XYZ file of C-alpha atoms in Angstrom:
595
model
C -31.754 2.380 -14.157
C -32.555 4.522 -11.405
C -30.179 7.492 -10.513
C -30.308 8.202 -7.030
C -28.677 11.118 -4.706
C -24.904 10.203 -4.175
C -23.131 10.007 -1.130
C -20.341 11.769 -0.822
C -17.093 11.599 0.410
C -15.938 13.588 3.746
C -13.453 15.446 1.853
C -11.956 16.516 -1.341
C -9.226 14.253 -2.525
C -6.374 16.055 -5.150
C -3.931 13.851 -7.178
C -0.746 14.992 -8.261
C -0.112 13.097 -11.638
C 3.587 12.598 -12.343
C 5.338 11.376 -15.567
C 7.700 9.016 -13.340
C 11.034 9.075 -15.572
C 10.454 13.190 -16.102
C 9.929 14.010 -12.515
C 13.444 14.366 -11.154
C 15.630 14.588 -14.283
C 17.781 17.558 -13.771
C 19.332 17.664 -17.369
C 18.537 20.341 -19.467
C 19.695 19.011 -22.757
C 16.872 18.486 -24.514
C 18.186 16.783 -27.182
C 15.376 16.050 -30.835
C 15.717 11.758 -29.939
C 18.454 12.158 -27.593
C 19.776 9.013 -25.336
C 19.202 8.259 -21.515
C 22.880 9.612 -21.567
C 22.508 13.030 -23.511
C 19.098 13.809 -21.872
C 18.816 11.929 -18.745
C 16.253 10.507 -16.776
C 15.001 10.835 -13.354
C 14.409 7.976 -10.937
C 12.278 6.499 -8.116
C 14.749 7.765 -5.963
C 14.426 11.046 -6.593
C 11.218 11.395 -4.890
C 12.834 12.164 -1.786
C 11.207 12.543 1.894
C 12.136 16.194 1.573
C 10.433 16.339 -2.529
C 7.157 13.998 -1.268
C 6.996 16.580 1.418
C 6.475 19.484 -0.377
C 4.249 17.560 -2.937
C 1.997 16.972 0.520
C 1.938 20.909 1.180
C 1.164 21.558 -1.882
C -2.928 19.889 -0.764
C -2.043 16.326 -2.551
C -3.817 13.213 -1.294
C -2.646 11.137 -3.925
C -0.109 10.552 -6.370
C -0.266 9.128 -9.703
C 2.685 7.299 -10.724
C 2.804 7.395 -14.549
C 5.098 4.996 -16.552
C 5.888 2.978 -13.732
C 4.927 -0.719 -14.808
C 7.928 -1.961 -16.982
C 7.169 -0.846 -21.130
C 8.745 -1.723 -24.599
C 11.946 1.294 -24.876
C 14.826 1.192 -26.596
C 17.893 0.456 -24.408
C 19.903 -2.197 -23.429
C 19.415 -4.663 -20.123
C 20.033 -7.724 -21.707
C 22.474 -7.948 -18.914
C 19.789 -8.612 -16.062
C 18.130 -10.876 -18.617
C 15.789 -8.464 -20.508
C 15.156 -8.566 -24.199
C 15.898 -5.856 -26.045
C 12.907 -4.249 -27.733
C 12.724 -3.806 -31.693
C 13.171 0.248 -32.854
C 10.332 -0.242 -34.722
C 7.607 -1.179 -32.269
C 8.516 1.684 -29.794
C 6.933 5.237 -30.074
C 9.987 7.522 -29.399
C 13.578 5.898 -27.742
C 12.214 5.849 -24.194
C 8.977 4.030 -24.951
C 5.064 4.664 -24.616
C 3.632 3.619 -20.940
C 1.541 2.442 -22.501
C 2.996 -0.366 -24.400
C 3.981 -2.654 -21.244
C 5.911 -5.784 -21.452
C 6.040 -6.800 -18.174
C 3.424 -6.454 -15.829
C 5.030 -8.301 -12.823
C 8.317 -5.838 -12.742
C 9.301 -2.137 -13.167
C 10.695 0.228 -15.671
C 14.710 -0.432 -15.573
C 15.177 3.382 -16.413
C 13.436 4.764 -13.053
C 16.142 2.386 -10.989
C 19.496 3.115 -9.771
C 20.047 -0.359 -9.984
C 17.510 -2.035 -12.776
C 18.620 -5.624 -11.164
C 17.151 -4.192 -7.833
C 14.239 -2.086 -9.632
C 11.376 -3.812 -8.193
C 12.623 -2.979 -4.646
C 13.247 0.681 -5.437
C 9.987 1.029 -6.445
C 8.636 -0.715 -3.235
C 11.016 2.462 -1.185
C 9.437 5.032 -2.962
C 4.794 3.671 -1.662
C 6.886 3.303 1.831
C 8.012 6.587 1.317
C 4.972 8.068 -0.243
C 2.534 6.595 2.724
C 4.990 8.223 5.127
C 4.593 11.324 3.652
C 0.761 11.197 4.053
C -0.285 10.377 0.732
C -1.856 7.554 -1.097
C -0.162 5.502 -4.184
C -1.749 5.225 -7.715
C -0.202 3.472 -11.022
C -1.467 3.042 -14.499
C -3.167 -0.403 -15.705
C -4.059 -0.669 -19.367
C -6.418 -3.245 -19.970
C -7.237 -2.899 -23.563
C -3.645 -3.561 -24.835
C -0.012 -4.746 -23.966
C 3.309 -4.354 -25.821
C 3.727 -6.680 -29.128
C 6.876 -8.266 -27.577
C 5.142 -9.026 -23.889
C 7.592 -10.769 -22.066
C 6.953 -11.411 -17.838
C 11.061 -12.137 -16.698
C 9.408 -12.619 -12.818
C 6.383 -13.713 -13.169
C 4.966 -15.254 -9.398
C 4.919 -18.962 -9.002
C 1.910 -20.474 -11.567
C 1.461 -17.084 -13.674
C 2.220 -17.790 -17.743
C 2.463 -14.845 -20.253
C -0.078 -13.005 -22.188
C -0.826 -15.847 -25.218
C 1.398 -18.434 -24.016
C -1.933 -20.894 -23.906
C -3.842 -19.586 -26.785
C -4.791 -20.948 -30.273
C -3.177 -18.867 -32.949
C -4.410 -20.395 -35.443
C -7.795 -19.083 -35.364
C -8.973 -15.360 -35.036
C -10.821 -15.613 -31.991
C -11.362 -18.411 -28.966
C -13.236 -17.236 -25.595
C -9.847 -17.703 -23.636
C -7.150 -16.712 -25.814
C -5.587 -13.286 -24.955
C -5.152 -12.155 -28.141
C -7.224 -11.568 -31.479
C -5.496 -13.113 -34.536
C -5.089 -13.027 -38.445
C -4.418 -16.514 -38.903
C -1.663 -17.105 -42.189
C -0.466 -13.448 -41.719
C 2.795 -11.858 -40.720
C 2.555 -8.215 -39.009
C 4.088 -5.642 -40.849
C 5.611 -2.467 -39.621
C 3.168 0.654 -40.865
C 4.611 3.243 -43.196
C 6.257 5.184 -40.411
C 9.240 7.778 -40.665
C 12.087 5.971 -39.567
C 12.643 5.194 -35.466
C 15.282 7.596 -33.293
C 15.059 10.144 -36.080
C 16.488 8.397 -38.681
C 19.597 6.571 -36.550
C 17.994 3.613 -36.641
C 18.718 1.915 -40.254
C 16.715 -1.165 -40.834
C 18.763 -2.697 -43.216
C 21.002 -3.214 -40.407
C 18.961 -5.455 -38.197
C 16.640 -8.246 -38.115
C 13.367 -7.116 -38.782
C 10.477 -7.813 -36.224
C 8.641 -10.961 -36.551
C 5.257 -11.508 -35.345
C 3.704 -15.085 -37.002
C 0.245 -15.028 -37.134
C -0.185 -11.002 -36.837
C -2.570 -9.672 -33.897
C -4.999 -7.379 -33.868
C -3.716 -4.099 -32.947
C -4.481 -2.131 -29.964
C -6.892 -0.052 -31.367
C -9.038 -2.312 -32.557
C -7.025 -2.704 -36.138
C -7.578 -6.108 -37.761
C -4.709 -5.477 -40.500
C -1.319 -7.365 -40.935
C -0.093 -4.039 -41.499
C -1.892 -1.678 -39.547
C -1.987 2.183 -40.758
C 0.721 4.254 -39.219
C -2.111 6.156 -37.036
C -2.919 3.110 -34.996
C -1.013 1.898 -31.977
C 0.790 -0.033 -34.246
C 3.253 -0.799 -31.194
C 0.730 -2.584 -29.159
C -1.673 -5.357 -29.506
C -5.663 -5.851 -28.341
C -6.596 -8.427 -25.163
C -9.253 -10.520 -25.865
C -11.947 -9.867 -23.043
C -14.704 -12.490 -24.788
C -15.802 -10.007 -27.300
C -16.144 -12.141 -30.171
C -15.255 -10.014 -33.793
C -18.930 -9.502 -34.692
C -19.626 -8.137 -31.361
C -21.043 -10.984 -29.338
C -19.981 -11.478 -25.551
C -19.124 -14.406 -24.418
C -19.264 -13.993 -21.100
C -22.521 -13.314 -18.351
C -23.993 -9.934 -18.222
C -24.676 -8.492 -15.030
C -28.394 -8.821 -13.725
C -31.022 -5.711 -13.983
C -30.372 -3.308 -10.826
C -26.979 -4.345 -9.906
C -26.434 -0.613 -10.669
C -27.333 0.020 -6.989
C -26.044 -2.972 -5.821
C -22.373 -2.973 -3.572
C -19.241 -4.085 -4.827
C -19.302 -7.059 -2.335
C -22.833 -8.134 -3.938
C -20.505 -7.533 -7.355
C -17.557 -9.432 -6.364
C -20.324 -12.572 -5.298
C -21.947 -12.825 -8.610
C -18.800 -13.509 -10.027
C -17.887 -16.374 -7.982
C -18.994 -19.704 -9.686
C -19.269 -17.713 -13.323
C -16.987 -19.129 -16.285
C -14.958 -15.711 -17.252
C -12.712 -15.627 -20.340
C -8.955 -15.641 -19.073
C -7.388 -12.760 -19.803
C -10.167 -11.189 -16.790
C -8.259 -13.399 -14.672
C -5.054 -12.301 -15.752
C -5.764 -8.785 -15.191
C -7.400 -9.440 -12.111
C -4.016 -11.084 -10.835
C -1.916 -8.321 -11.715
C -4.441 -5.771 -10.074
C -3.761 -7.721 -6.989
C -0.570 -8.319 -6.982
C 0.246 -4.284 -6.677
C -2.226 -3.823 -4.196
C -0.171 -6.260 -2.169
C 2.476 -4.461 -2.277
C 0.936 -1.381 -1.265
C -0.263 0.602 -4.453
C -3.447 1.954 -3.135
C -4.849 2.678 -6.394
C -5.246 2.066 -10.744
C -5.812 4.954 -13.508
C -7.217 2.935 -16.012
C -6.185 3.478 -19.619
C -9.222 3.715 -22.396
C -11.814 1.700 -20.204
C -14.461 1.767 -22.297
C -13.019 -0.064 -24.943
C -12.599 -3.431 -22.304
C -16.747 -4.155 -21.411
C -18.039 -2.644 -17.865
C -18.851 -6.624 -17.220
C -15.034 -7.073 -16.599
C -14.678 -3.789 -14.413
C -17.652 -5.115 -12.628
C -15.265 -8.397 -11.474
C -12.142 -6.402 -11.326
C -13.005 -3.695 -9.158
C -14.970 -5.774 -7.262
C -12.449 -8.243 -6.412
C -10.048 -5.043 -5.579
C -12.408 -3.877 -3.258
C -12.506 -6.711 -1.264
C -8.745 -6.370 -0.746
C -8.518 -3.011 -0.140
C -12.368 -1.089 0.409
C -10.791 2.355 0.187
C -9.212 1.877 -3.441
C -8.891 4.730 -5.717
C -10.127 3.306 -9.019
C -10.765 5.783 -11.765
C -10.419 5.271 -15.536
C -10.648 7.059 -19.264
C -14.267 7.328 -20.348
C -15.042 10.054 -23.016
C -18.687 8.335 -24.218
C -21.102 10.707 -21.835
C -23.774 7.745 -23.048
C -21.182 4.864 -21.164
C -20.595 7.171 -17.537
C -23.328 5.857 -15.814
C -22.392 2.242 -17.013
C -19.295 2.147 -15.763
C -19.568 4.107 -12.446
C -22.714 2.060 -11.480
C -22.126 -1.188 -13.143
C -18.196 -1.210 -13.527
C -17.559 -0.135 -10.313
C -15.206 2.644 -10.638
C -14.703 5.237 -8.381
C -14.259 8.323 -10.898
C -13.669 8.759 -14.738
C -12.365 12.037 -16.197
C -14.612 14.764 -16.992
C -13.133 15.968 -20.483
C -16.071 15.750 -22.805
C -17.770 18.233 -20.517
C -16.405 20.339 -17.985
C -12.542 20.195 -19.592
C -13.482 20.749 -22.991
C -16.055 23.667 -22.414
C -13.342 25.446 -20.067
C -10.619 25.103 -23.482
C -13.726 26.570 -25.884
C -14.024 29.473 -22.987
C -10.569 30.733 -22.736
C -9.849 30.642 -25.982
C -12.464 32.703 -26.795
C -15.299 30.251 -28.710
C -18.014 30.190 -26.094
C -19.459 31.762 -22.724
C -18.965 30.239 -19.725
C -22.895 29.909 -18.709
C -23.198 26.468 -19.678
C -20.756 25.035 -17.106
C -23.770 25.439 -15.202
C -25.690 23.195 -17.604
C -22.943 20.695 -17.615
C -22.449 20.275 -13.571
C -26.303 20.096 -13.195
C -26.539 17.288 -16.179
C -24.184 14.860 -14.426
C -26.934 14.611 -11.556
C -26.513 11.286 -9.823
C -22.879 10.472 -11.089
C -21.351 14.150 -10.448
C -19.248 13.068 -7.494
C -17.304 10.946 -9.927
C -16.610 12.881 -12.658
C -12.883 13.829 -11.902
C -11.533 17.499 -12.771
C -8.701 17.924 -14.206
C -6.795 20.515 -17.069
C -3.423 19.174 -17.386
C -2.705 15.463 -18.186
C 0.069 13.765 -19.918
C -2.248 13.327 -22.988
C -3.522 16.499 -23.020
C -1.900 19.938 -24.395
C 0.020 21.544 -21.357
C -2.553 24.508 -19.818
C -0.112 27.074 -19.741
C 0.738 26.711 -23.649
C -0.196 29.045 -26.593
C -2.088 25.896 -27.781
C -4.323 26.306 -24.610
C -4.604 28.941 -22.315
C -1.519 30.637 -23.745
C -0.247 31.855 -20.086
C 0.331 29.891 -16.778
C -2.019 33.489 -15.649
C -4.874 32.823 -17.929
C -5.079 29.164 -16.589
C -6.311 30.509 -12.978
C -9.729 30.914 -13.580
C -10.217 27.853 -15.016
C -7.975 26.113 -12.409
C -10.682 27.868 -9.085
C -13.674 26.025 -11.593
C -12.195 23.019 -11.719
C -11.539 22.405 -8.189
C -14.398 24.289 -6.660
C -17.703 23.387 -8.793
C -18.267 20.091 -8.035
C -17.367 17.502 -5.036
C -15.490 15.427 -7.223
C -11.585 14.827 -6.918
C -9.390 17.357 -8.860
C -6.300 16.641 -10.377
C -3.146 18.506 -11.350
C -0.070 17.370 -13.677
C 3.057 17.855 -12.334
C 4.564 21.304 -13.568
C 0.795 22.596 -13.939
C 1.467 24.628 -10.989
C 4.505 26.250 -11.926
C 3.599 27.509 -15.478
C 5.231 24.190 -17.590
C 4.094 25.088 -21.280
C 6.111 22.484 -22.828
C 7.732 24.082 -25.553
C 10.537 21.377 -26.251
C 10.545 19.195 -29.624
C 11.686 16.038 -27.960
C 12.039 13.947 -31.084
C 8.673 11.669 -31.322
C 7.181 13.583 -29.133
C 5.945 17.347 -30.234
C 6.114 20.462 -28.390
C 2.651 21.550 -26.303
C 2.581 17.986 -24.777
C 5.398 17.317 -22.267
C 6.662 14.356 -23.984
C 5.654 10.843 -23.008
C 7.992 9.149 -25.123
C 11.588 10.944 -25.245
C 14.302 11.478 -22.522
C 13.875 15.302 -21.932
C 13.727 17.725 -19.120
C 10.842 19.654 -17.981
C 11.975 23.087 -17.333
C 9.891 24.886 -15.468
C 9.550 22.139 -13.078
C 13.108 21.673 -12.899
C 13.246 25.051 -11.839
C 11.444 24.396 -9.092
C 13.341 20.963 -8.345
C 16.493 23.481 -7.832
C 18.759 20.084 -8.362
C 17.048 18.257 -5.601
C 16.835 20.635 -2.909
C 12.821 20.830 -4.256
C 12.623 24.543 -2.832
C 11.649 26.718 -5.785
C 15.020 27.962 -5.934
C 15.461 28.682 -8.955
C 11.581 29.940 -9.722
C 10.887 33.244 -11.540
C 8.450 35.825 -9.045
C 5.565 34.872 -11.446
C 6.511 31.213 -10.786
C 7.082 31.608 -7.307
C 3.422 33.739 -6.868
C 1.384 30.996 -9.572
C 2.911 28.166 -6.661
C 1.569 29.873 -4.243
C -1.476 29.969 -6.064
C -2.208 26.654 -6.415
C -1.099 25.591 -2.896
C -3.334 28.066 -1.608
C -6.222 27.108 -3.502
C -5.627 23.079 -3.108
C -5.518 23.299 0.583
C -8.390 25.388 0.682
C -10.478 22.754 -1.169
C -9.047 20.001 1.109
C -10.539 21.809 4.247
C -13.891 22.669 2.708
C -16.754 21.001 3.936
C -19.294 23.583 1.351
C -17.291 22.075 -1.600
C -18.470 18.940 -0.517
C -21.882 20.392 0.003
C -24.865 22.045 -2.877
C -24.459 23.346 -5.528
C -26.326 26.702 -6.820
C -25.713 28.533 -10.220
C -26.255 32.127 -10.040
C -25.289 32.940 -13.548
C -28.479 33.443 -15.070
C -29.638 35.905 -12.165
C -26.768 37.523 -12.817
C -26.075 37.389 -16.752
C -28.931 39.545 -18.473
C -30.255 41.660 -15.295
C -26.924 42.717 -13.942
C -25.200 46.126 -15.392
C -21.148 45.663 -15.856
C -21.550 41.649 -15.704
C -19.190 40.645 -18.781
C -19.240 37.574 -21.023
C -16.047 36.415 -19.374
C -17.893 36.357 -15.274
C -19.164 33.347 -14.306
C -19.982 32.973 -11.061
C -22.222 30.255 -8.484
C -22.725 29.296 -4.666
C -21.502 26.282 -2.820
C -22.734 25.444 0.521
C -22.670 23.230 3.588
C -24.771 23.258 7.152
C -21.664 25.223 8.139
C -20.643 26.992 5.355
C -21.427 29.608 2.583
C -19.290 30.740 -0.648
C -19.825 32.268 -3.155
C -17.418 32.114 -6.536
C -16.942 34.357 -8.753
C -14.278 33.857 -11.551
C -13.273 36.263 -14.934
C -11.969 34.586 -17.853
C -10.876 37.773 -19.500
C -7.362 38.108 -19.193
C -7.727 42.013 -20.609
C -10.750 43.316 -18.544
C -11.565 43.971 -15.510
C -15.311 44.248 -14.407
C -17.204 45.837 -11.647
C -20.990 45.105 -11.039
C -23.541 44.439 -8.292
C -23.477 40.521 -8.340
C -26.782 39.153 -7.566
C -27.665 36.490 -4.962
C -31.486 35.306 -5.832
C -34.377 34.580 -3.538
C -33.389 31.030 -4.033
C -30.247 30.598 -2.492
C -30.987 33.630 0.162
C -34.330 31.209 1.501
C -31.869 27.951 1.567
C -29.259 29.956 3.413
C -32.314 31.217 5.539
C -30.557 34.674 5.682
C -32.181 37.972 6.843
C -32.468 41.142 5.589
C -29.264 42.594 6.543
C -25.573 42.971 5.493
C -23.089 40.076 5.673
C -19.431 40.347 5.411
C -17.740 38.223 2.944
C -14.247 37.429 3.095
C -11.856 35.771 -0.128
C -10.504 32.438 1.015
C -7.434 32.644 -1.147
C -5.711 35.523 -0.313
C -7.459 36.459 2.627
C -7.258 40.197 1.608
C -10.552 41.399 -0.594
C -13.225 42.120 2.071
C -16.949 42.265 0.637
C -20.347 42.847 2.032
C -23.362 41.053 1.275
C -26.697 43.184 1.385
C -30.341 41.277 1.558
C -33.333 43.530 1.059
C -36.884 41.107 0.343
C -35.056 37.968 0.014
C -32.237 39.014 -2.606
C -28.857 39.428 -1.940
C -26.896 42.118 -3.839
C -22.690 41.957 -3.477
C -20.869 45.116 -4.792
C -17.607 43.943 -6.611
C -14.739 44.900 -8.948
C -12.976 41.992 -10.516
C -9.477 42.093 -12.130
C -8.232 39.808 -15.358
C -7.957 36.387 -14.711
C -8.588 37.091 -11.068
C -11.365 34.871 -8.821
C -12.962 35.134 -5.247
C -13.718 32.149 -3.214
C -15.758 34.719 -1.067
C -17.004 33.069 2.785
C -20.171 34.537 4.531
């Protein structure tokens, strides 16, 4: 397929990703397992005009909502007419996002009133488009809760496997995979809620013929590493691999989503695309400007193809972007599927991790932003994420400091969107054992409280009131730095490394500098970052004949000025076509240095 220049967007776009129920909880109980009483919860409604506003100052365009469509957790609102889910299918007592149950409503927790949760959630896009941001919520394709259950469903819409055949493994339109003449049984798991739960007590869960699980697991009784609590959509993958569904023609990789969305018309698509499709629309109706996909790749790029296409037509400025960690599947799914950005873990994330803690030089993030060639503008940056192991913990960078130089990389290498996790940018290192959830993570399964963040929250006043001076100065950090990327028409511009000019010909130039050029018709920088948290390094950084000809600069000097802090004031010499820039550069410390 050919791989042609991208176009690019006008400006950066930054996403604030937000555990939903975390965000405004202000108790500090932290209770191994403990209840929505003991440990609390916060809700849509904490995401106040006053909290959005700061969120918008900090250089947001838009938020990710996480754990917002309504999931299997263990609490009781049979009340409003909602089952009650079994102990033993939830991960943790306040349930996996991922596991939803009802794709037509809310989470009950995140509502002052879970009878009028739907609406509260409708306040809060109002709110967040007033505020001058965009709206984005999860969608998980691959898998829904084992107990799916839609209470408001929109006139003509039926439930996940209320049509299908269970008593065969697999037919085009059923929903779900089956093992026909099996009952599911619960893995060999310790016991839910730490041990309150005693199952001799209750009914057991029944689940006649057991489904595939949502991993792919085609045992009654999957292994207690699977997603035991979920259960695989059918998307016309038959079990030995076969589609049964059309595949897109040769070249639609440079084809527009409306020539997508066409192709689909008069095509016979299993139904669970239609489902999907359905539900996709239904939240973009409402406002939601924007999906995070959950593992995309294991749902075929065919179906992205029709759902992002059919998305698009709706609404052309959508913010689609998804889970892809197959390198091989990126240009698939970009070109083919349609999506607007995937996360770039495999590369840029996972080489930054190897750097700071000390396993590798940081030379080949030049290798790695060159390599993604035609697809780079959609290969998301981010270093915190609610899977991920929190950036400022001993299990990554080991300091909220140490996590600066990585933080300038990831937002000023590429053109690409860069995301943050909320509490990233006040040091959160998650260091809380919240009962099925383990310390490093901030838990996506427990009621807890998220300190640091809470700190900052200052019990709703969402002034940094109660922020350490470290605290205080990384916030300012990070606001600094995520405006200035906002602004930045060079970030949106050419790349240049200048590592290798720099690495083995350069006196004082220390395996922890690593430094390139970004550039636009009307502007020049030049970024230099040091991963060493112990050393500082001073050395004539090199500009090469390269970039010095495409800047079309003559001999000469050239001030340079730091965009972050405003205050370090360098000067650029060129002599025959090569620039030389005297410098001394502190631990952890980077320049984002203008011409």
């Amino acid at each position: 397929m050919k791989k042609g220049k991208e176009p690019t967007a006008e400006t950066k776009k930054v996403v604030y990703h937000v555990f939903t129920r975390l965000f405004g909880n202000t108790n500090t109980t932290n209770k191994p397992w403990g209840t929505i009483e003991e440990n609390g919860v916060g809700k849509f409604k904490d995401f106040t005009p006053k909290a959005l506003k700061e969120i918008k100052k900090l250089g947001v365009t838009h938020i990710w909502f996480t754990g917002v469509p309504h999931h299997a957790l263990v609490n009781d609102y049979t009340a409003i007419g909602i089952s009650n889910d079994h102990p033993t299918v939830v991960k943790g007592r306040a349930g996996s996002p991922y596991a939803v149950k009802d794709y037509y409503n809310v989470n009950p927790d995140l509502a002052v009133k879970p009878e009028n949760r739907l609406q509260e959630f409708e306040d809060l896009i109002v709110r967040t488009h007033a505020a001058g941001m965009k709206v984005i919520i999860d969608i998980v394709p691959n898998h829904i809760a084992r107990k799916y259950e839609g209470k408001t469903n929109p006139r003509g819409v039926k439930d996940f496997g209320a049509n299908d055949d269970t008593s065969v493994e697999y037919r085009k339109d059923n929903n779900f995979y089956y093992i026909p003449n099996s009952q599911f049984e619960v893995p060999d798991i310790v016991p839910p809620l730490g041990g309150e739960y005693d199952a001799s007590q209750h009914e057991p869960f029944i689940e006649i013929p057991a489904k595939w699980t949502g991993n792919g697991s085609r045992m009654a009784k999957p292994d207690r590493n699977d997603w035991y609590e979920t259960v695989k959509i059918n998307y016309g993958v038959r079990p030995d691999g076969g589609y049964d569904f059309p595949f897109l023609p040769w070249g639609y990789d440079t084809e527009s989503y409306k020539v997508h969305f066409d192709f689909w018309k008069d095509k016979e698509i299993p139904d669970s695309w239609k489902k999907f499709r359905d539900i996709a629309l239904y939240w973009t109706k409402k406002g939601v400007d924007g999906f995070r996909y959950d593992m995309a790749e294991m749902v075929p790029f065919e179906f992205w193809s029709y759902l992002n296409s059919s998305i698009k037509m709706k609404n052309p400025e959508a913010f689609l972007m998804a889970e892809v960690y197959n390198p091989d599947q990126y240009y698939n799914y970009i070109k083919m599927g349609k999506m607007d950005y995937l996360y770039d873990k495999v590369g840029t994330y996972d080489k930054l991790k190897d750097v700071i803690q000390g396993r590798s030089w940081p030379d080949e993030l030049s290798h790695i932003q060159q390599s993604l060639g035609g697809i780079e503008h959609h290969m998301l940056k981010f270093l915190d994420n609610h899977d991920e192991q929190r950036l400022a913990s001993p299990e990554f960078a080991g300091t909220p400091e140490r996590g600066k130089p990585l933080m300038v990389v990831s937002a000023t290498i590429s053109t690409a969107p860069v995301m943050i996790y909320f509490g990233q940018e006040v040091g959160e290192a998650a260091n809380e054992d919240g009962g099925f959830g383990t310390r490093s993570r901030t838990s996506i399964f427990d009621y807890v409280g998220v300190p640091a963040h809470q700190r900052w929250m200052n019990n709703g006043k969402f002034d940094g009131g109660q922020l350490s001076e470290s605290e205080a100065s990384l916030r300012d950090f990070y606001k600094r730095l995520l405006n200035f990327t906002l602004e930045s028409t060079a970030l949106m511009g050419e790349f240049q490394e200048i590592q290798y000019a720099n690495r083995y010909h350069v006196e004082g130039y220390d395996t922890g500098i690593y430094s390139y050029v970004r550039w636009s018709d009307n502007q020049k920088l030049i970024i230099v970052t040091n991963f060493s948290s112990d050393n500082s390094s001073s050395f004539d950084l090199k500009v090469p004949n390269l970039v010095i000809e495409k800047w079309d600069l003559a001999d000469g000097t050239y001030k340079l000025v730091d965009q972050l802090y405003k205050k370090t004031k360098l000067t650029l010499t060129v002599s025959n076509r090569e620039g030389v820039v005297p410098m001394t550069i502190s631990p952890s410390e980077s320049f984002i240095l203008q011409l």
